[in-house]
XYZ file of C-alpha atoms in Angstrom:
745
model
C -13.506 6.493 -6.847
C -12.575 8.478 -9.907
C -15.884 10.295 -10.533
C -14.949 13.618 -8.879
C -11.146 13.571 -9.100
C -10.968 16.108 -11.930
C -14.203 18.003 -11.113
C -12.605 21.124 -9.629
C -9.988 21.353 -12.365
C -12.683 21.063 -15.027
C -14.803 23.745 -13.333
C -11.841 26.080 -12.867
C -10.879 25.759 -16.530
C -14.446 26.135 -17.812
C -15.293 29.141 -15.625
C -12.146 31.084 -16.350
C -10.533 31.193 -12.916
C -7.261 29.735 -14.186
C -4.160 31.431 -15.484
C -1.497 29.852 -17.668
C 2.197 30.521 -17.947
C 5.288 29.040 -19.504
C 7.158 26.305 -17.657
C 10.253 28.471 -17.928
C 8.688 30.831 -15.355
C 9.272 28.067 -12.794
C 12.964 27.584 -13.600
C 15.102 27.311 -10.465
C 11.927 27.229 -8.362
C 10.850 24.709 -5.716
C 7.353 23.241 -5.892
C 5.508 21.317 -3.189
C 3.184 18.676 -4.668
C 0.155 16.938 -3.142
C 1.310 13.456 -4.159
C -2.006 11.635 -3.849
C -3.820 14.211 -5.962
C -0.965 13.998 -8.484
C -1.204 10.195 -8.600
C -5.005 10.241 -8.853
C -4.720 12.576 -11.828
C -2.409 10.079 -13.545
C -4.829 7.235 -12.763
C -7.873 9.060 -14.132
C -6.663 11.394 -16.903
C -7.700 10.240 -20.350
C -4.145 10.045 -21.686
C -2.623 8.099 -18.766
C -5.415 6.023 -17.216
C -5.478 2.221 -17.356
C -9.123 1.285 -16.836
C -8.457 -2.405 -16.128
C -6.264 -1.613 -13.118
C -8.980 -2.703 -10.620
C -9.276 -6.059 -12.428
C -5.547 -6.767 -12.147
C -4.284 -5.274 -8.891
C -0.615 -4.329 -8.605
C 0.734 -1.266 -10.396
C -0.434 0.272 -13.684
C 1.880 -1.013 -16.390
C 2.770 2.457 -17.661
C 2.970 4.173 -14.265
C 6.767 4.170 -14.038
C 6.962 5.588 -17.558
C 4.576 8.432 -16.704
C 6.375 9.171 -13.433
C 9.720 9.239 -15.230
C 8.346 11.608 -17.858
C 7.306 14.035 -15.158
C 10.608 13.716 -13.291
C 12.517 14.365 -16.494
C 10.270 17.368 -17.095
C 11.129 18.775 -13.678
C 14.854 18.192 -14.246
C 14.862 19.735 -17.719
C 12.983 22.774 -16.452
C 15.260 23.202 -13.432
C 12.353 22.717 -11.017
C 12.913 21.035 -7.631
C 9.816 19.099 -6.525
C 8.889 17.859 -3.059
C 6.144 15.224 -3.083
C 3.982 15.279 0.045
C 1.777 12.292 0.897
C -1.265 12.160 3.147
C -0.691 11.054 6.727
C -3.237 9.968 9.304
C -6.896 10.443 8.426
C -8.700 13.402 9.925
C -11.669 12.611 12.139
C -14.071 13.855 9.461
C -13.087 10.811 7.397
C -14.797 8.337 9.679
C -15.705 4.675 9.324
C -19.103 5.486 7.791
C -17.486 7.615 5.065
C -14.878 4.967 4.282
C -17.532 2.230 4.282
C -19.726 4.206 1.892
C -16.842 4.748 -0.505
C -16.109 1.038 -0.272
C -19.729 0.072 -1.020
C -19.843 2.343 -4.054
C -16.638 0.795 -5.389
C -17.907 -2.744 -4.727
C -21.178 -2.060 -6.559
C -19.337 -0.611 -9.543
C -16.894 -3.525 -9.669
C -19.745 -6.031 -9.392
C -21.392 -4.366 -12.357
C -18.125 -4.396 -14.322
C -17.689 -8.134 -13.749
C -21.322 -8.747 -14.706
C -20.775 -6.912 -17.975
C -17.555 -8.812 -18.579
C -19.366 -12.102 -17.975
C -21.930 -11.078 -20.608
C -19.105 -10.370 -23.108
C -19.857 -6.632 -23.125
C -16.172 -5.787 -23.176
C -16.337 -2.041 -23.883
C -18.994 -1.442 -21.238
C -17.038 -3.535 -18.722
C -13.833 -1.588 -19.363
C -15.668 1.704 -18.878
C -17.161 0.481 -15.590
C -13.815 -0.828 -14.299
C -12.350 2.577 -15.096
C -14.605 4.244 -12.517
C -12.675 2.528 -9.691
C -9.087 3.308 -10.713
C -8.447 5.319 -7.540
C -9.943 2.743 -5.177
C -7.603 0.632 -3.061
C -4.394 2.405 -4.113
C -2.555 2.245 -0.759
C 0.029 -0.146 -2.217
C 0.566 2.129 -5.238
C 1.243 5.121 -2.985
C 3.703 3.021 -0.967
C 5.580 2.081 -4.162
C 5.509 5.678 -5.412
C 7.063 6.982 -2.185
C 9.891 4.491 -2.498
C 10.443 5.030 -6.210
C 10.598 8.810 -5.912
C 13.121 8.487 -3.093
C 15.339 6.110 -5.072
C 15.226 8.610 -7.955
C 16.636 11.293 -5.682
C 13.376 13.204 -5.275
C 12.465 14.607 -1.868
C 9.427 12.952 -0.321
C 7.538 13.671 2.858
C 4.500 12.210 4.608
C 2.335 14.791 6.351
C 1.063 14.291 9.913
C -2.490 14.451 8.516
C -3.601 16.161 5.277
C -0.958 16.545 2.568
C -2.581 19.804 1.424
C -1.952 21.370 4.839
C 1.723 20.330 4.703
C 2.124 21.578 1.136
C 0.763 25.009 2.089
C 2.971 25.072 5.198
C 6.064 24.414 3.054
C 5.079 27.396 0.925
C 4.348 29.636 3.915
C 7.673 28.723 5.558
C 9.576 29.481 2.335
C 10.543 25.880 1.573
C 8.543 26.029 -1.661
C 7.889 28.735 -4.224
C 4.633 27.244 -5.505
C 2.154 24.482 -4.680
C 0.789 21.804 -6.992
C -2.437 20.101 -6.002
C -6.188 20.410 -5.816
C -8.920 22.527 -4.300
C -7.788 21.338 -0.850
C -4.710 23.577 -1.089
C -6.958 26.623 -1.498
C -8.957 25.371 1.458
C -5.838 25.481 3.658
C -4.941 29.014 2.643
C -3.014 28.902 -0.630
C -3.815 31.868 -2.878
C -2.774 29.974 -6.002
C -2.489 26.289 -6.799
C -0.946 24.779 -9.908
C -3.406 22.322 -11.449
C -1.346 20.935 -14.316
C 2.099 21.013 -15.907
C 2.246 20.097 -19.583
C 5.797 19.120 -20.509
C 4.999 18.895 -24.233
C 3.517 22.372 -24.670
C 5.811 23.791 -21.943
C 2.860 25.492 -20.238
C 1.394 25.170 -16.763
C -2.007 26.189 -15.425
C -2.902 27.447 -11.975
C -6.142 28.351 -10.238
C -6.309 31.772 -8.638
C -8.246 31.935 -5.364
C -9.294 35.619 -5.679
C -10.739 34.799 -9.098
C -12.600 31.835 -7.581
C -14.085 34.060 -4.881
C -15.152 36.658 -7.427
C -16.676 34.071 -9.750
C -18.581 32.398 -6.926
C -19.503 35.655 -5.142
C -18.168 34.359 -1.847
C -15.790 35.500 0.862
C -13.028 33.304 2.362
C -15.225 31.775 5.064
C -18.027 30.989 2.653
C -15.558 29.498 0.196
C -14.390 27.057 2.886
C -18.005 26.003 3.435
C -18.444 25.486 -0.297
C -15.282 23.401 -0.568
C -16.456 21.124 2.215
C -20.026 20.793 0.931
C -18.790 19.918 -2.572
C -17.122 16.722 -1.327
C -14.024 17.589 -3.366
C -11.683 18.131 -0.433
C -11.245 16.572 3.021
C -14.937 15.812 3.606
C -17.108 13.335 1.733
C -20.074 14.874 -0.108
C -23.351 15.250 1.812
C -25.703 12.292 1.434
C -27.941 13.873 -1.170
C -28.004 12.798 -4.838
C -27.865 16.351 -6.197
C -24.255 16.607 -4.981
C -23.176 13.022 -4.358
C -23.972 11.800 -7.880
C -23.464 15.053 -9.736
C -20.538 15.184 -12.193
C -20.355 18.921 -11.357
C -20.621 18.812 -7.544
C -19.174 22.292 -7.036
C -22.062 23.932 -8.880
C -24.609 21.809 -6.982
C -22.973 22.699 -3.664
C -23.012 26.399 -4.626
C -26.746 26.192 -5.245
C -27.287 24.517 -1.866
C -25.200 27.176 -0.122
C -27.083 29.988 -1.881
C -30.394 28.611 -0.621
C -29.005 28.781 2.931
C -27.756 32.372 2.967
C -24.214 31.219 2.092
C -23.858 29.638 5.540
C -22.430 26.120 5.673
C -23.976 25.228 9.025
C -27.413 26.360 7.847
C -26.882 24.196 4.754
C -26.118 21.238 7.023
C -29.246 21.959 9.068
C -31.306 21.958 5.878
C -30.123 18.412 5.151
C -31.531 17.214 8.493
C -28.610 14.834 8.954
C -26.944 15.221 12.355
C -24.135 12.789 11.518
C -23.093 14.776 8.463
C -23.352 18.068 10.349
C -20.961 16.769 13.030
C -18.452 15.699 10.361
C -18.783 19.107 8.705
C -18.015 20.820 12.009
C -14.979 18.586 12.541
C -13.732 19.351 9.041
C -14.255 23.069 9.680
C -12.178 22.827 12.864
C -9.449 20.887 11.027
C -9.140 23.795 8.575
C -8.981 26.311 11.418
C -6.298 24.294 13.214
C -4.171 22.615 10.509
C -1.314 20.358 11.571
C 2.065 20.132 9.832
C 5.660 19.188 10.573
C 8.340 21.869 10.341
C 11.956 21.625 9.189
C 13.139 20.666 12.700
C 10.797 17.674 12.831
C 8.420 19.372 15.264
C 4.679 18.957 14.806
C 3.025 22.387 14.597
C -0.451 23.872 14.575
C -1.516 27.217 13.162
C -2.272 28.781 16.538
C 0.578 27.202 18.504
C -0.441 26.229 22.010
C -3.704 28.185 21.765
C -5.724 25.214 20.607
C -8.924 23.614 21.908
C -8.498 20.874 24.508
C -10.558 18.536 22.361
C -8.625 19.065 19.106
C -7.881 15.328 19.136
C -11.549 14.810 18.237
C -10.788 16.625 14.985
C -7.224 15.747 13.998
C -6.968 12.400 15.818
C -5.134 11.384 18.977
C -1.737 13.052 19.275
C 1.378 10.880 18.968
C 4.916 11.834 20.037
C 6.724 14.191 17.656
C 9.397 11.553 17.106
C 6.834 9.190 15.570
C 5.527 11.911 13.270
C 9.109 12.540 12.173
C 9.739 8.878 11.305
C 6.360 8.870 9.556
C 7.390 11.935 7.552
C 10.520 10.140 6.353
C 8.644 6.971 5.346
C 10.030 4.565 7.974
C 6.440 3.659 8.761
C 3.346 4.333 6.669
C 0.190 6.009 8.015
C -2.180 3.031 8.085
C -0.843 1.277 11.155
C -0.625 4.535 13.143
C -4.116 5.455 12.012
C -5.482 2.193 13.364
C -3.647 2.627 16.659
C -4.881 6.186 17.264
C -8.440 5.375 16.212
C -8.324 2.162 18.230
C -9.950 0.412 15.311
C -8.840 -1.627 12.308
C -11.433 -1.266 9.575
C -11.148 -3.844 6.793
C -12.656 -2.623 3.521
C -13.910 -4.348 0.389
C -11.112 -5.841 -1.771
C -10.954 -5.329 -5.531
C -12.815 -8.569 -6.282
C -15.844 -7.413 -4.273
C -15.145 -9.415 -1.123
C -18.264 -11.583 -1.194
C -16.312 -14.824 -0.699
C -16.236 -16.397 2.732
C -12.514 -17.368 2.528
C -11.452 -13.744 2.127
C -13.736 -12.650 4.933
C -12.323 -15.364 7.197
C -8.793 -14.369 6.259
C -9.124 -10.719 7.293
C -11.438 -11.243 10.263
C -9.692 -14.235 11.836
C -6.450 -15.421 10.255
C -4.761 -12.052 9.862
C -6.016 -10.759 13.226
C -2.944 -12.059 15.139
C -0.700 -10.155 12.711
C -2.656 -6.974 13.356
C -2.368 -7.600 17.081
C 1.408 -8.024 16.888
C 1.794 -4.792 14.914
C -0.388 -2.859 17.342
C 1.504 -4.305 20.327
C 4.843 -3.174 18.929
C 3.540 0.355 18.391
C 1.885 0.452 21.820
C 5.033 -0.745 23.543
C 6.768 2.486 22.559
C 3.983 4.780 23.736
C 2.648 5.940 27.087
C 0.904 3.497 29.387
C -2.437 4.941 28.248
C -1.881 3.303 24.859
C -0.496 0.101 26.324
C -3.749 -0.470 28.172
C -6.034 0.503 25.287
C -7.223 -2.281 23.026
C -7.903 -2.044 19.296
C -11.079 -3.386 17.719
C -11.441 -5.070 14.342
C -14.409 -4.146 12.162
C -15.101 -5.590 8.709
C -17.202 -4.112 5.929
C -19.562 -7.101 5.728
C -20.481 -6.920 9.451
C -19.973 -3.266 10.165
C -21.823 -3.325 13.481
C -19.812 -6.257 14.859
C -16.581 -5.450 16.671
C -13.880 -7.914 17.608
C -11.237 -7.118 20.238
C -7.668 -7.748 19.076
C -6.385 -8.135 22.680
C -3.429 -5.829 22.089
C -2.639 -5.233 25.804
C -2.226 -8.982 26.321
C 0.351 -9.174 23.507
C 2.429 -6.247 24.718
C 4.910 -8.099 26.993
C 5.775 -10.492 24.162
C 7.157 -7.674 22.005
C 10.439 -7.433 23.975
C 12.160 -10.349 22.184
C 13.016 -8.072 19.269
C 15.261 -5.925 21.453
C 17.922 -8.666 21.559
C 18.968 -7.980 17.953
C 21.984 -5.682 17.542
C 23.964 -7.226 14.701
C 26.767 -5.079 13.313
C 27.541 -4.575 9.639
C 30.813 -6.512 9.554
C 29.094 -9.678 10.784
C 26.159 -9.243 8.402
C 28.340 -8.466 5.395
C 30.902 -11.225 5.963
C 28.337 -13.922 6.671
C 26.113 -12.941 3.750
C 29.080 -12.730 1.394
C 30.146 -16.236 2.435
C 26.807 -17.421 1.066
C 27.214 -15.338 -2.080
C 24.512 -12.885 -1.021
C 24.043 -9.189 -0.267
C 21.674 -7.916 2.411
C 20.575 -4.949 0.280
C 19.772 -7.174 -2.683
C 18.170 -10.173 -0.934
C 17.383 -9.312 2.708
C 15.143 -12.308 3.467
C 17.524 -14.842 1.936
C 20.598 -13.179 3.433
C 19.021 -13.195 6.906
C 18.303 -16.935 6.961
C 21.621 -17.717 5.267
C 23.592 -15.748 7.882
C 21.920 -17.605 10.759
C 22.494 -21.006 9.132
C 26.258 -20.697 9.712
C 27.666 -22.421 12.779
C 28.660 -20.033 15.550
C 26.803 -17.058 14.107
C 23.415 -17.169 15.912
C 24.893 -16.769 19.411
C 26.899 -13.767 18.211
C 23.697 -11.963 17.215
C 22.138 -12.005 20.695
C 22.327 -8.895 22.852
C 21.192 -9.293 26.442
C 20.894 -6.698 29.190
C 24.286 -5.678 30.530
C 25.264 -7.297 33.856
C 23.778 -5.533 36.890
C 21.573 -3.448 34.616
C 18.084 -2.829 35.900
C 15.378 -2.751 33.277
C 13.482 0.545 33.547
C 9.836 0.179 34.498
C 8.712 2.520 31.746
C 10.956 3.051 28.758
C 13.275 1.348 26.315
C 15.762 -1.329 27.276
C 19.427 -0.254 27.457
C 21.379 -1.365 24.396
C 25.044 -2.198 23.886
C 25.381 -0.500 20.531
C 23.523 1.415 17.851
C 22.975 0.914 14.133
C 24.967 3.369 12.072
C 24.708 2.054 8.515
C 21.992 1.320 5.987
C 22.863 -2.399 6.035
C 22.594 -2.589 9.828
C 19.191 -0.919 9.789
C 17.815 -3.241 7.111
C 19.458 -6.382 8.496
C 18.280 -5.967 12.071
C 14.749 -4.997 11.041
C 14.616 -8.153 8.908
C 16.001 -10.365 11.700
C 13.410 -9.000 14.136
C 10.608 -9.550 11.648
C 11.601 -13.130 10.805
C 11.849 -14.054 14.483
C 8.425 -12.537 15.078
C 7.030 -14.661 12.246
C 8.562 -17.856 13.625
C 11.367 -18.415 11.096
C 13.982 -17.828 13.800
C 14.039 -19.402 17.258
C 14.569 -17.514 20.512
C 18.236 -18.576 20.474
C 18.518 -17.042 16.969
C 18.912 -20.376 15.188
C 16.649 -21.197 12.267
C 13.333 -22.799 13.189
C 11.724 -25.561 11.155
C 10.032 -22.856 9.077
C 13.329 -21.043 8.633
C 15.088 -24.198 7.455
C 12.334 -24.976 4.944
C 12.443 -21.393 3.672
C 16.197 -21.638 3.211
C 15.853 -24.878 1.208
C 13.382 -23.145 -1.105
C 15.656 -20.117 -1.514
C 18.698 -22.329 -2.108
C 16.748 -24.135 -4.821
C 15.812 -20.796 -6.399
C 19.467 -19.797 -6.385
C 20.572 -23.080 -7.977
C 18.086 -22.670 -10.844
C 18.969 -18.967 -11.246
C 15.368 -18.021 -10.473
C 16.681 -15.330 -8.105
C 18.390 -13.591 -11.020
C 15.374 -13.357 -13.340
C 13.900 -9.929 -14.006
C 14.699 -6.370 -12.985
C 13.499 -6.714 -9.385
C 16.137 -8.630 -7.419
C 13.690 -9.274 -4.593
C 10.709 -10.580 -6.519
C 11.769 -14.235 -6.328
C 12.583 -14.374 -2.619
C 9.423 -12.469 -1.748
C 7.276 -14.792 -3.889
C 8.717 -17.821 -2.060
C 8.286 -16.177 1.337
C 4.685 -15.223 0.537
C 3.927 -18.808 -0.522
C 5.084 -20.027 2.888
C 2.994 -17.399 4.647
C -0.106 -18.315 2.646
C 0.472 -21.977 3.440
C 0.679 -21.151 7.143
C -2.685 -19.405 6.784
C -4.082 -22.568 5.124
C -4.646 -20.630 1.918
C -2.111 -22.252 -0.444
C -4.238 -24.971 -2.021
C -6.370 -25.916 -4.998
C -9.706 -25.847 -3.181
C -12.628 -24.139 -4.876
C -12.693 -21.121 -2.563
C -14.943 -18.793 -4.522
C -18.533 -19.032 -5.819
C -18.383 -20.174 -9.436
C -21.557 -18.338 -10.450
C -20.208 -14.844 -9.744
C -16.451 -15.479 -9.672
C -15.854 -16.503 -13.268
C -12.455 -17.333 -14.700
C -11.462 -20.555 -12.920
C -9.613 -23.260 -14.932
C -12.093 -25.002 -17.221
C -10.140 -27.477 -19.390
C -9.396 -31.160 -18.868
C -10.179 -33.473 -15.961
C -10.831 -32.458 -12.358
C -7.161 -33.214 -11.628
C -6.095 -30.975 -14.518
C -8.282 -28.153 -13.211
C -7.074 -28.547 -9.622
C -3.398 -28.507 -10.579
C -3.878 -25.611 -12.978
C -5.585 -23.688 -10.191
C -2.793 -24.383 -7.688
C -0.040 -23.268 -10.065
C -2.035 -20.235 -11.195
C -2.531 -19.138 -7.604
C 1.173 -19.421 -6.869
C 1.907 -17.471 -10.069
C 0.011 -14.450 -8.690
C 2.988 -13.973 -6.346
C 5.194 -12.954 -9.284
C 4.972 -10.373 -12.055
C 5.030 -10.657 -15.817
C 6.625 -8.606 -18.553
C 4.247 -6.208 -20.228
C 4.602 -3.152 -22.390
C 4.212 0.310 -20.875
C 0.588 0.505 -21.923
C -2.780 -0.485 -20.532
C -3.584 -4.200 -20.362
C -5.695 -6.018 -22.910
C -6.339 -9.724 -22.498
C -8.409 -12.273 -20.594
C -9.482 -11.521 -17.022
C -10.427 -13.751 -14.105
C -12.395 -12.651 -11.084
C -11.661 -16.060 -9.568
C -7.892 -15.512 -9.697
C -8.267 -11.861 -8.681
C -10.052 -12.994 -5.512
C -7.067 -15.151 -4.590
C -4.681 -12.359 -5.562
C -6.493 -10.109 -3.092
C -6.017 -12.692 -0.328
C -2.296 -12.654 -1.083
C -2.314 -8.845 -1.228
C -4.031 -8.551 2.170
C -1.463 -10.932 3.651
C 1.438 -9.064 2.060
C 0.079 -5.762 3.391
C -0.251 -7.113 6.939
C 3.303 -8.482 6.825
C 4.668 -5.202 5.475
C 2.908 -3.372 8.337
C 4.667 -5.642 10.837
C 8.028 -5.006 9.163
C 7.509 -1.263 9.341
C 6.611 -1.238 13.028
C 9.708 -3.324 13.797
C 11.756 -0.645 12.017
C 9.889 2.078 13.905
C 10.444 0.292 17.209
C 14.202 0.182 16.538
C 14.213 3.951 16.112
C 12.075 4.693 19.159
C 14.140 2.467 21.447
C 17.385 4.171 20.568
C 18.814 1.286 18.590
C 19.794 3.579 15.704
C 22.392 6.323 15.771
C 21.082 9.847 16.159
C 23.601 10.903 13.515
C 21.558 9.296 10.749
C 20.349 11.733 8.088
C 16.753 12.190 6.910
C 17.726 10.361 3.711
C 18.919 7.383 5.783
C 15.467 7.043 7.311
C 13.765 7.312 3.919
C 16.171 4.699 2.569
C 15.183 2.310 5.346
C 11.514 2.631 4.387
C 12.427 1.895 0.759
C 14.785 -0.960 1.637
C 12.331 -3.016 3.697
C 11.007 -6.135 1.888
C 7.455 -6.665 0.587
C 7.220 -3.171 -0.885
C 5.719 -3.908 -4.285
C 2.490 -5.793 -4.872
C 2.572 -7.941 -8.041
C -0.257 -7.716 -10.546
C -2.379 -10.613 -11.762
C -0.725 -10.865 -15.186
C 1.556 -13.875 -14.585
C -1.303 -15.792 -12.989
C -3.494 -15.164 -16.053
C -0.711 -16.303 -18.389
C -0.066 -19.512 -16.418
C -3.756 -20.328 -16.135
C -4.321 -19.720 -19.863
C -1.286 -21.787 -20.865
C -2.046 -24.773 -18.631
C -5.717 -24.672 -19.578
C -4.731 -24.929 -23.218
C -2.359 -27.834 -22.510
C -5.414 -29.679 -21.193
C -7.470 -28.719 -24.237
C -7.790 -31.160 -27.120
C -7.573 -28.295 -29.611
C -4.892 -25.933 -28.380
C -4.670 -22.210 -29.050
C -1.580 -20.032 -29.045
C -2.136 -17.887 -25.951
C 0.332 -15.221 -27.056
C -2.477 -13.914 -29.281
C -4.562 -13.189 -26.155
C -2.017 -10.949 -24.430
C -1.420 -8.211 -26.975
C 1.201 -6.242 -25.077
C 3.018 -9.023 -23.210
C 6.689 -8.839 -24.165
C 8.054 -12.285 -23.247
C 5.432 -14.914 -22.439
C 7.918 -17.744 -22.941
C 10.277 -16.162 -20.419
C 7.402 -15.526 -18.015
C 6.337 -19.172 -18.126
C 9.922 -20.264 -17.533
C 10.021 -18.001 -14.477
C 6.702 -19.394 -13.217
C 7.970 -22.987 -13.413
C 11.124 -22.033 -11.511
C 9.036 -20.280 -8.879
C 6.921 -23.398 -8.533
C 10.017 -25.614 -8.337
C 11.544 -23.570 -5.504
C 8.329 -23.467 -3.486
C 7.750 -27.190 -3.980
C 11.338 -27.910 -2.874
C 10.695 -26.032 0.375
C 7.391 -27.797 0.949
C 8.928 -31.233 0.414
C 11.881 -30.449 2.711
C 9.739 -29.051 5.530
C 9.437 -30.953 8.772
C 6.225 -32.999 8.908
C 5.308 -31.064 12.038
C 4.723 -27.911 9.982
C 3.762 -29.345 6.564
C 1.725 -32.535 6.695
C 2.168 -35.458 4.342
C -1.109 -34.792 2.542
C 0.113 -31.352 1.509
C 3.462 -32.737 0.413
C 1.703 -35.381 -1.651
C -0.546 -32.777 -3.284
C 2.464 -30.686 -4.270
C 4.505 -33.682 -5.403
C 1.697 -34.951 -7.637
C 1.152 -31.452 -9.034
C 4.862 -31.271 -9.834
C 4.752 -34.637 -11.612
C 1.645 -33.511 -13.496
C 3.364 -30.297 -14.588
C 6.480 -32.162 -15.749
C 4.321 -34.488 -17.859
C 2.304 -31.617 -19.342
C 5.431 -29.706 -20.285
C 7.033 -32.801 -21.735
C 3.957 -33.445 -23.828
C 4.096 -29.839 -24.998
C 7.718 -30.343 -26.057
C 9.188 -28.106 -23.348
C 11.489 -28.765 -20.437
C 10.124 -29.057 -16.904
C 11.766 -26.868 -14.327
C 10.147 -28.371 -11.205
C 11.956 -30.403 -8.570
């Protein structure tokens, strides 16, 4: 939540513990930046925030612009930044803390939607704005990739980014640190709080000044930081701090009443659970974890650490995994779940009160989680291979469901038969007029559709080779190029998802997917927009949602609280409008680099969140397939750190679309069913090409419908085909009546 994001910076500025200097003082310097704090500042600062972000999902419309402005500022000033992202959660951020944060966000979002439903637009916007930093995992994933593609160095810390940032400074890989109070907590004497590229000044907080102002020593300052809830520990469960816009002052008063002793302050709260978390956070500060320039995971006191440090920093993984994590091959979430032995599903942006969403994450996506966990476990010690992972959901927090990971482990060996070399990938893809880097999903199915190719992609154990009882399978070759890494990760993923058979031919699902992609190519849908992958990913996601029985026009969400469903015309009009609007949420629309203004729909947002949860689970599976390739020696050891970061950026399903295109399609089709039509372009003030967006939506629909109609009846039943065919005929008639050209099948 955004309530306390800027609290320390505001206090530091108000109480005179900051110092300012000219940007030119940093010329030719290297700065290490806490990336999540930097992003949260962009999402909450008055000049850059987009308060309707939680109502739309996806990325803020002006985010790329703001990021580019900062990158240009660094370049112009001759400053070399390294952006460091948070890794695995520390033990002090437990399920109860995450659940509480989730409940607070859900309550705020419920209130925002209530205000919106009562036409209190300004109040609703203000309430939405309180949740701009909630559920931003997908934004951080995009930011990591974008910074890398812009040539900026990125790194993911083993645990807390602040600890890694300070370590980079201490080991002389940075001349200054940019971040929050957490950097002071981990030992920085100064932390840059802001860089203003217009005024050419920057501001930093000085720790000695903080200590003097607060009348505290170093140890007491750590206690204060933790009690304030502004760093690695959630605030104590008392209103005077938890709900206080100035939590640092409230925490200082609490500490003063307890002889400036943090443990005594915890005792005064009479909350044993919070005291235990405080002690764990205290230990995490004493024994910070970071990764050094050799890729080795380090602690402050070397080998002189407590035997139970894993209770503080989490279960230890092999250094090799932390290295691949640091380069962005795999993101922290999946490793976090594996080490905690628990997947905790939190409230989505729509509030999560609908049964379909709850069923999706608790039942339908569970096999995907299991597969991801099995792939990770298969590369770890037998301890992990025998340990299950439990699924817990926010709406039944005391109910745990076993994911049966140990039972899935033996099935994860099929992926090891993929060792396709670049010349085969490039030649076969080129024969279909495709490039693996540009369209990995399409290129993968196109390559395997050629006669004689599938059998050439299979790598078996060498003759007379004995499979080791504990360790990776021997391989006949290693990946040495970016295209080989991406191609083989994609092949493995598609086989895992059932688009490729065991003999590496296309399955019924793979053939249907190829028909849809071929249709998209023939209508030039693949070439629309700046993102070359948007079209193929939208089609792929439609197939995945259909397989989860979620691609339909059923009324999935309660109408009383989930306003914004289609409301014009007959029941058939509403059903078809709903189906096309839901599919449209898989694509993006063109909008100015400014905050959104226009109609909202909690109903469509709820479906968008189902698609987002599915996309996230699929991306997790992709990442662990890439990680597994590395851990099993399938990639050359001569690859550079940038090669690994490129792989993380190259993998499909990186960017989550926003709800904009869905809102445009729903508004347009609703008006076509309205006796007195309104020009919807007046509703979307900053949309830049609604006509082009609608054209793209119809082509997306046409490609998906083509795949559905071509699918074998064993995977897509006739009722579904009929529903889609009739919807396509309905759309063609509506567009004809509106004087436009239908782009369906």
